[in-house]
C-alpha cells in the first residue's frame, strides 16, 4: 500500500507541475482508495482465521513457586532503567557479557524442540556467567518474580497522551536478564543445589509470564519467548531428576506457549503487490475495520499485549493520513482528510470502560487526541500530529 501511495503522489505532483496550477494531492478519497484493499484483506483474514479464538493467556502457576501480591513492574523498571543507560562504561561491559551468554544459549535454543539445555551450556560462557550471576540486581529480579502480577505500562509507567510513543523495554536487555537467571539455575544444578536450581528455572518462567501479561505487544512477544525457553529448560531439568510428574506439567506449558507463538503468524497477510502487513495495523485505516478491532479487544481471552496493539490501530490507522503528508514532502495545508468519525470515537468510549485500567487509560487518551482532531481543520490536524507524535 505504501508503494502505491507513493506512485499516486508522484503522478499527481507531475500533473500539478504540468498544469501550472495548485492541485490538492492529499485527499480522503485518495487515502480510501489506497487503503481499501489492505483493509478488505485484513477483515477477511481476521474472519477466516477466527483471530478472537486464537490467543489466550498462558497460566504457568502450575510449574512455578507460589507468588505474593504486588506489582513486579516497580522492581523491573528500577533495574532496567539503571542498566539501560549505555553511556556508562560499566553498563556497556555488562551488555557485552550478556551478548556472549545469549549467544551461547541461543546455539542450543535454535534447535527448537530438540534443543538440549544442559549444565554443559554454561561452559560456553563460563566467565561471563559467573560475573553476571553475581550482579546485585539479580536478587532484585528474583524478588520481582515472586510477585503475582506486573503492570508496567499503565501502572509503574503512566500512559502518555499519544499511546504510539510507548516504548517497550529493550528486548535484548530483558532476554539478557532471563539468560542470567537460566545460567544461575544451571550453575546451581552443577553445584548439586537442586532446590536453588529449580527456583532459578522458575524465576525465568515467572519473568517471562510477567512481560507476556503487560499492555505492550513487544512485551507480550518477548515474555512469551522467555516463557518458552524457561519451560523447555525446566522440563529437561525434571527429566534429569527423573521427576516425571513435573516434567509432564512443564511440557504441557511449553507446548501451549509454542502454539501461541505460532498463531502470531495468522496476523500476517499479503496484498496484491506482495507487500506483507500485520492485519491489526491496517484495520484502523478505515471505519470498515473498526468493528473487527473492537470485537478483538473485547474478547476476554485475548492477551493484553495483543489488545493494546489492536487499540493502537485506532490512532495509528487514522493519523497515518498525516504520516503521508510528511512523506509526500508537502505541508499540512495540502491535506483535505476527513475528521475522525463518530464510530471510531464511540468504540473508544466503550473500550475506555474496560475493567483493565491500563487498557481503559490507553483508550481514554486516544479518544481525547482524536476528539481534539475532530474539532480541527485538516491542516490543523497535520500540525497537531507533528506536535504530539514525539511526546
Short mmCIF file of C-alpha atoms in Angstrom, two decimals:
data_model
loop_
_atom_site.label_atom_id
_atom_site.label_comp_id
_atom_site.label_asym_id
_atom_site.label_seq_id
_atom_site.Cartn_x
_atom_site.Cartn_y
_atom_site.Cartn_z
CA UNK A 1 0.00 0.00 0.00
CA UNK A 2 2.78 2.44 0.84
CA UNK A 3 4.37 1.96 -2.60
CA UNK A 4 1.02 2.52 -4.32
CA UNK A 5 0.51 5.73 -2.38
CA UNK A 6 3.95 6.97 -3.36
CA UNK A 7 3.25 6.26 -7.03
CA UNK A 8 -0.07 8.10 -6.89
CA UNK A 9 1.55 11.08 -5.21
CA UNK A 10 4.32 11.26 -7.80
CA UNK A 11 1.81 11.12 -10.68
CA UNK A 12 -0.38 13.81 -9.19
CA UNK A 13 2.59 16.04 -8.45
CA UNK A 14 3.62 15.72 -12.10
CA UNK A 15 0.11 16.75 -13.15
CA UNK A 16 0.30 19.74 -10.83
CA UNK A 17 3.57 20.92 -12.35
CA UNK A 18 2.31 20.35 -15.91
CA UNK A 19 -0.85 22.34 -15.36
CA UNK A 20 0.97 25.12 -13.51
CA UNK A 21 -1.85 25.44 -11.00
CA UNK A 22 -2.30 24.16 -7.43
CA UNK A 23 -3.65 20.66 -7.11
CA UNK A 24 -4.53 19.09 -3.75
CA UNK A 25 -2.91 15.66 -3.87
CA UNK A 26 -3.76 14.52 -0.34
CA UNK A 27 -7.46 13.80 -0.01
CA UNK A 28 -9.61 11.39 1.97
CA UNK A 29 -10.75 9.85 -1.30
CA UNK A 30 -7.18 9.08 -2.31
CA UNK A 31 -6.43 7.57 1.09
CA UNK A 32 -9.57 5.42 0.98
CA UNK A 33 -8.77 4.10 -2.48
CA UNK A 34 -5.19 3.29 -1.44
CA UNK A 35 -6.09 1.65 1.87
CA UNK A 36 -9.25 -0.21 0.90
CA UNK A 37 -7.56 -3.32 -0.50
CA UNK A 38 -5.49 -3.99 2.60
CA UNK A 39 -8.43 -3.31 4.91
CA UNK A 40 -10.61 -5.77 2.99
CA UNK A 41 -7.86 -8.41 3.07
CA UNK A 42 -7.38 -7.83 6.79
CA UNK A 43 -11.10 -8.22 7.51
CA UNK A 44 -11.30 -11.45 5.54
CA UNK A 45 -8.15 -12.82 7.19
CA UNK A 46 -9.48 -11.95 10.65
CA UNK A 47 -12.72 -13.76 9.88
CA UNK A 48 -11.19 -16.83 8.23
CA UNK A 49 -8.50 -17.24 10.91
CA UNK A 50 -11.03 -16.56 13.68
CA UNK A 51 -8.46 -14.41 15.44
CA UNK A 52 -10.68 -13.87 18.50
CA UNK A 53 -10.27 -17.55 19.35
CA UNK A 54 -6.57 -17.97 18.53
CA UNK A 55 -4.96 -16.45 21.58
CA UNK A 56 -5.13 -16.90 25.32
CA UNK A 57 -3.11 -16.08 28.41
CA UNK A 58 -0.91 -18.98 29.48
CA UNK A 59 -1.05 -19.62 33.21
CA UNK A 60 2.29 -21.05 34.33
CA UNK A 61 1.41 -21.11 38.04
CA UNK A 62 1.42 -24.92 37.98
CA UNK A 63 5.18 -25.02 37.33
CA UNK A 64 6.46 -22.04 39.34
CA UNK A 65 6.70 -21.13 43.01
CA UNK A 66 3.84 -19.50 44.99
CA UNK A 67 3.70 -15.75 44.39
CA UNK A 68 2.67 -12.85 46.61
CA UNK A 69 0.63 -9.75 45.88
CA UNK A 70 2.37 -6.74 44.41
CA UNK A 71 3.36 -5.13 41.12
CA UNK A 72 6.58 -6.65 39.82
CA UNK A 73 6.81 -3.80 37.33
CA UNK A 74 8.04 -1.43 40.04
CA UNK A 75 11.14 -3.58 40.56
CA UNK A 76 11.75 -4.39 36.90
CA UNK A 77 11.61 -0.70 35.99
CA UNK A 78 14.24 0.29 38.55
CA UNK A 79 16.59 -2.45 37.35
CA UNK A 80 16.05 -1.83 33.63
CA UNK A 81 16.22 1.95 34.00
CA UNK A 82 19.55 1.79 35.82
CA UNK A 83 21.16 -0.74 33.47
CA UNK A 84 19.62 0.69 30.30
CA UNK A 85 21.90 3.74 30.30
CA UNK A 86 24.51 2.73 27.73
CA UNK A 87 26.53 5.90 28.30
CA UNK A 88 28.07 4.21 31.34
CA UNK A 89 31.11 2.04 30.75
CA UNK A 90 30.04 -0.47 33.40
CA UNK A 91 26.74 -0.98 31.61
CA UNK A 92 28.42 -1.48 28.25
CA UNK A 93 30.61 -4.12 29.86
CA UNK A 94 27.55 -5.93 31.19
CA UNK A 95 25.87 -5.75 27.76
CA UNK A 96 28.88 -7.39 26.14
CA UNK A 97 28.86 -10.15 28.75
CA UNK A 98 25.12 -10.65 28.20
CA UNK A 99 25.68 -10.95 24.45
CA UNK A 100 28.24 -13.71 24.95
CA UNK A 101 25.93 -15.60 27.29
CA UNK A 102 22.94 -15.14 25.00
CA UNK A 103 24.90 -16.39 22.02
CA UNK A 104 25.91 -19.49 23.97
CA UNK A 105 22.31 -20.27 24.94
CA UNK A 106 20.88 -19.41 21.53
CA UNK A 107 23.14 -22.01 19.99
CA UNK A 108 21.06 -24.57 21.88
CA UNK A 109 17.61 -22.97 21.64
CA UNK A 110 17.87 -22.64 17.86
CA UNK A 111 17.43 -26.41 17.70
CA UNK A 112 13.75 -25.96 18.63
CA UNK A 113 12.02 -29.00 20.12
CA UNK A 114 15.26 -30.99 20.04
CA UNK A 115 17.15 -28.30 22.00
CA UNK A 116 19.31 -29.61 24.83
CA UNK A 117 19.52 -27.17 27.73
CA UNK A 118 22.09 -28.88 29.93
CA UNK A 119 24.54 -27.62 32.57
CA UNK A 120 27.32 -28.04 29.99
CA UNK A 121 25.99 -24.95 28.19
CA UNK A 122 27.49 -22.75 30.89
CA UNK A 123 30.96 -23.88 29.81
CA UNK A 124 30.46 -21.95 26.55
CA UNK A 125 30.40 -18.68 28.50
CA UNK A 126 31.63 -19.66 31.94
CA UNK A 127 33.48 -16.45 32.84
CA UNK A 128 30.57 -14.27 31.75
CA UNK A 129 28.04 -16.45 33.58
CA UNK A 130 29.96 -16.30 36.83
CA UNK A 131 30.26 -12.50 36.66
CA UNK A 132 26.68 -11.86 35.58
CA UNK A 133 25.05 -14.08 38.20
CA UNK A 134 26.85 -12.05 40.90
CA UNK A 135 25.32 -8.74 39.76
CA UNK A 136 23.41 -7.10 42.65
CA UNK A 137 20.26 -6.63 40.57
CA UNK A 138 19.85 -10.39 40.09
CA UNK A 139 18.48 -10.63 43.63
CA UNK A 140 16.09 -7.78 42.83
CA UNK A 141 14.88 -9.58 39.73
CA UNK A 142 14.26 -12.74 41.72
CA UNK A 143 12.29 -10.66 44.22
CA UNK A 144 10.18 -9.32 41.34
CA UNK A 145 9.45 -12.81 40.01
CA UNK A 146 7.98 -13.72 43.40
CA UNK A 147 5.22 -11.16 42.86
CA UNK A 148 1.95 -12.32 41.36
CA UNK A 149 1.38 -9.71 38.69
CA UNK A 150 3.04 -6.99 36.64
CA UNK A 151 1.59 -3.77 35.30
CA UNK A 152 4.42 -1.80 33.78
CA UNK A 153 2.52 0.18 31.12
CA UNK A 154 -0.36 1.95 32.84
CA UNK A 155 0.93 1.01 36.27
CA UNK A 156 4.55 1.73 37.03
CA UNK A 157 4.71 3.91 33.91
CA UNK A 158 1.87 6.32 33.12
CA UNK A 159 0.11 6.05 29.76
CA UNK A 160 1.21 9.03 27.63
CA UNK A 161 -1.12 11.35 25.70
CA UNK A 162 -0.03 9.70 22.44
CA UNK A 163 -0.03 5.95 23.03
CA UNK A 164 2.09 5.43 19.92
CA UNK A 165 5.05 6.87 21.83
CA UNK A 166 5.03 3.99 24.31
CA UNK A 167 8.40 2.28 24.00
CA UNK A 168 8.94 -1.31 25.07
CA UNK A 169 11.75 -2.28 27.38
CA UNK A 170 14.79 -3.27 25.27
CA UNK A 171 14.13 -6.94 24.39
CA UNK A 172 17.83 -7.81 24.38
CA UNK A 173 18.15 -6.49 27.92
CA UNK A 174 15.06 -8.32 29.18
CA UNK A 175 16.17 -11.56 27.49
CA UNK A 176 19.69 -10.97 28.75
CA UNK A 177 18.45 -10.98 32.33
CA UNK A 178 16.38 -14.11 31.72
CA UNK A 179 19.55 -15.81 30.47
CA UNK A 180 21.39 -14.76 33.62
CA UNK A 181 18.70 -16.45 35.70
CA UNK A 182 18.96 -19.51 33.47
CA UNK A 183 22.74 -19.55 33.90
CA UNK A 184 22.26 -19.35 37.66
CA UNK A 185 19.88 -22.32 37.53
CA UNK A 186 22.37 -24.44 35.58
CA UNK A 187 25.25 -23.44 37.85
CA UNK A 188 23.24 -24.35 40.95
CA UNK A 189 22.44 -27.69 39.37
CA UNK A 190 26.15 -28.28 38.74
CA UNK A 191 26.83 -27.46 42.40
CA UNK A 192 24.25 -30.04 43.46
CA UNK A 193 21.82 -27.49 44.93
CA UNK A 194 18.71 -28.82 43.21
CA UNK A 195 16.26 -26.67 45.21
CA UNK A 196 18.06 -23.43 44.29
CA UNK A 197 18.34 -24.60 40.68
CA UNK A 198 14.61 -25.29 40.45
CA UNK A 199 13.80 -21.88 41.93
CA UNK A 200 16.04 -20.13 39.39
CA UNK A 201 14.46 -22.03 36.50
CA UNK A 202 11.05 -20.99 37.82
CA UNK A 203 12.20 -17.36 38.01
CA UNK A 204 12.91 -17.44 34.27
CA UNK A 205 9.34 -18.57 33.59
CA UNK A 206 7.83 -16.08 36.03
CA UNK A 207 9.77 -13.19 34.48
CA UNK A 208 8.55 -14.21 31.03
CA UNK A 209 4.96 -14.52 32.21
CA UNK A 210 5.08 -11.05 33.74
CA UNK A 211 6.11 -9.42 30.47
CA UNK A 212 3.68 -11.56 28.48
CA UNK A 213 0.86 -10.10 30.59
CA UNK A 214 1.77 -6.43 30.08
CA UNK A 215 -0.08 -3.90 27.91
CA UNK A 216 2.51 -3.83 25.15
CA UNK A 217 2.72 -6.08 22.11
CA UNK A 218 6.51 -6.34 22.19
CA UNK A 219 6.45 -7.20 25.90
CA UNK A 220 3.95 -9.94 25.04
CA UNK A 221 6.17 -11.47 22.35
CA UNK A 222 9.37 -11.09 24.39
CA UNK A 223 7.76 -12.51 27.51
CA UNK A 224 6.19 -15.43 25.66
CA UNK A 225 9.57 -16.29 24.12
CA UNK A 226 11.19 -16.26 27.55
CA UNK A 227 8.40 -18.46 28.95
CA UNK A 228 9.00 -20.95 26.16
CA UNK A 229 12.75 -21.11 26.87
CA UNK A 230 12.10 -21.38 30.59
CA UNK A 231 9.52 -24.14 30.37
CA UNK A 232 11.71 -26.12 27.96
CA UNK A 233 14.68 -25.74 30.30
CA UNK A 234 12.87 -26.77 33.46
CA UNK A 235 11.27 -29.70 31.65
CA UNK A 236 14.71 -31.06 30.89
CA UNK A 237 15.82 -30.34 34.46
CA UNK A 238 12.97 -32.50 35.75
CA UNK A 239 13.84 -35.14 33.18
CA UNK A 240 17.39 -35.28 34.52
CA UNK A 241 15.97 -35.50 38.04
CA UNK A 242 13.61 -38.30 36.94
CA UNK A 243 10.58 -36.33 38.15
CA UNK A 244 8.02 -37.47 35.58
CA UNK A 245 5.05 -35.62 37.03
CA UNK A 246 6.71 -32.20 37.00
CA UNK A 247 8.30 -32.97 33.65
CA UNK A 248 4.89 -33.56 32.08
CA UNK A 249 3.47 -30.39 33.66
CA UNK A 250 6.32 -28.33 32.22
CA UNK A 251 5.92 -29.96 28.81
CA UNK A 252 2.24 -29.05 28.76
CA UNK A 253 3.03 -25.36 29.36
CA UNK A 254 5.85 -25.49 26.81
CA UNK A 255 3.52 -26.78 24.10
CA UNK A 256 0.83 -24.22 24.92
CA UNK A 257 3.28 -21.32 24.64
CA UNK A 258 4.81 -22.66 21.43
CA UNK A 259 1.32 -22.87 19.95
CA UNK A 260 0.56 -19.26 20.88
CA UNK A 261 3.75 -18.01 19.26
CA UNK A 262 2.95 -19.97 16.11
CA UNK A 263 -0.52 -18.41 15.98
CA UNK A 264 1.02 -14.94 15.66
CA UNK A 265 1.68 -15.78 12.00
CA UNK A 266 -2.10 -15.69 11.48
CA UNK A 267 -1.95 -11.92 11.98
CA UNK A 268 0.13 -11.57 8.82
CA UNK A 269 -1.23 -11.03 5.32
CA UNK A 270 -0.02 -10.06 1.84
CA UNK A 271 -1.70 -7.72 -0.64
CA UNK A 272 -1.79 -7.93 -4.44
CA UNK A 273 1.51 -6.03 -4.64
CA UNK A 274 3.09 -8.74 -2.45
CA UNK A 275 3.52 -6.34 0.44
CA UNK A 276 3.33 -8.08 3.80
CA UNK A 277 1.49 -6.42 6.67
CA UNK A 278 0.02 -7.11 10.10
CA UNK A 279 -3.75 -7.09 9.89
CA UNK A 280 -4.13 -5.39 13.27
CA UNK A 281 -2.11 -2.45 11.95
CA UNK A 282 -4.25 -1.77 8.88
CA UNK A 283 -7.75 -2.45 10.21
CA UNK A 284 -7.73 1.02 11.75
CA UNK A 285 -7.13 2.81 8.44
CA UNK A 286 -10.84 2.91 7.62
CA UNK A 287 -14.02 2.72 9.66
CA UNK A 288 -14.81 -0.60 7.97
CA UNK A 289 -12.15 -2.23 10.16
CA UNK A 290 -13.24 -0.72 13.48
CA UNK A 291 -15.85 -3.41 14.38
CA UNK A 292 -13.26 -6.17 13.85
CA UNK A 293 -10.74 -4.38 16.08
CA UNK A 294 -13.35 -3.69 18.75
CA UNK A 295 -14.52 -7.29 18.81
CA UNK A 296 -10.92 -8.50 19.16
CA UNK A 297 -10.23 -6.11 22.04
CA UNK A 298 -13.47 -7.05 23.82
CA UNK A 299 -12.70 -10.78 23.70
CA UNK A 300 -11.82 -11.65 27.29
CA UNK A 301 -9.33 -14.40 26.48
CA UNK A 302 -7.11 -12.28 24.20
CA UNK A 303 -3.82 -11.33 25.95
CA UNK A 304 -3.49 -7.69 26.96
CA UNK A 305 -0.46 -7.03 24.75
CA UNK A 306 -2.43 -8.04 21.65
CA UNK A 307 -5.37 -5.91 22.73
CA UNK A 308 -3.00 -2.96 23.14
CA UNK A 309 -1.71 -3.45 19.60
CA UNK A 310 -5.26 -3.51 18.23
CA UNK A 311 -6.07 -0.36 20.21
CA UNK A 312 -3.04 1.43 18.77
CA UNK A 313 -4.60 0.92 15.34
CA UNK A 314 -7.44 3.27 16.30
CA UNK A 315 -4.91 6.09 16.47
CA UNK A 316 -2.23 4.93 14.04
CA UNK A 317 -4.82 3.96 11.44
CA UNK A 318 -6.32 7.43 11.44
CA UNK A 319 -3.15 9.51 11.85
CA UNK A 320 -1.41 7.57 9.07
CA UNK A 321 -3.09 10.09 6.80
CA UNK A 322 -0.82 12.75 8.27
CA UNK A 323 2.20 10.49 8.12
CA UNK A 324 1.52 10.52 4.38
CA UNK A 325 1.58 14.32 4.43
CA UNK A 326 5.10 14.22 5.85
CA UNK A 327 6.24 11.51 3.45
CA UNK A 328 4.98 13.47 0.47
CA UNK A 329 7.16 16.42 1.39
CA UNK A 330 4.09 18.67 1.36
CA UNK A 331 2.91 20.82 4.25
CA UNK A 332 -0.30 20.30 6.19
CA UNK A 333 -2.19 22.89 4.16
CA UNK A 334 -2.28 20.45 1.23
CA UNK A 335 -4.35 17.87 3.12
CA UNK A 336 -8.11 17.50 2.97
CA UNK A 337 -8.71 14.46 5.10
CA UNK A 338 -11.95 13.74 6.90
CA UNK A 339 -12.20 14.17 10.67
CA UNK A 340 -12.15 11.13 12.97
CA UNK A 341 -15.56 9.51 12.76
CA UNK A 342 -18.18 9.16 15.47
CA UNK A 343 -17.97 5.39 15.02
CA UNK A 344 -14.27 5.42 15.93
CA UNK A 345 -14.86 7.65 18.95
CA UNK A 346 -17.83 5.62 20.17
CA UNK A 347 -15.79 2.42 20.02
CA UNK A 348 -13.07 4.07 22.10
CA UNK A 349 -15.68 5.21 24.63
CA UNK A 350 -16.75 1.60 25.08
CA UNK A 351 -13.19 0.29 25.42
CA UNK A 352 -12.39 3.05 27.94
CA UNK A 353 -14.85 1.36 30.30
CA UNK A 354 -12.70 -1.79 30.37
CA UNK A 355 -12.01 -3.31 33.78
CA UNK A 356 -8.31 -3.33 32.88
CA UNK A 357 -7.02 0.06 33.96
CA UNK A 358 -4.11 0.15 31.51
CA UNK A 359 -6.31 -0.64 28.51
CA UNK A 360 -9.01 1.78 29.71
CA UNK A 361 -6.48 4.60 30.07
CA UNK A 362 -4.99 3.93 26.64
CA UNK A 363 -8.46 4.11 25.10
CA UNK A 364 -9.36 7.27 27.03
CA UNK A 365 -6.16 9.05 25.99
CA UNK A 366 -6.63 8.02 22.36
CA UNK A 367 -10.19 9.30 22.40
CA UNK A 368 -9.03 12.68 23.75
CA UNK A 369 -6.49 13.04 20.95
CA UNK A 370 -8.99 12.13 18.24
CA UNK A 371 -11.73 14.32 19.76
CA UNK A 372 -9.36 17.27 19.59
CA UNK A 373 -8.57 16.44 15.98
CA UNK A 374 -12.28 16.21 15.20
CA UNK A 375 -12.70 19.88 16.07
CA UNK A 376 -9.79 20.96 13.86
CA UNK A 377 -9.39 21.55 10.16
CA UNK A 378 -7.28 19.04 8.26
CA UNK A 379 -4.23 21.38 8.10
CA UNK A 380 -4.59 21.98 11.85
CA UNK A 381 -4.65 18.24 12.46
CA UNK A 382 -1.45 17.83 10.48
CA UNK A 383 0.27 20.44 12.67
CA UNK A 384 -1.13 18.93 15.87
CA UNK A 385 0.10 15.49 14.86
CA UNK A 386 3.62 16.86 14.36
CA UNK A 387 3.42 18.37 17.86
CA UNK A 388 2.42 15.19 19.68
CA UNK A 389 4.00 12.42 17.62
CA UNK A 390 7.21 12.51 19.64
CA UNK A 391 5.65 13.11 23.05
#
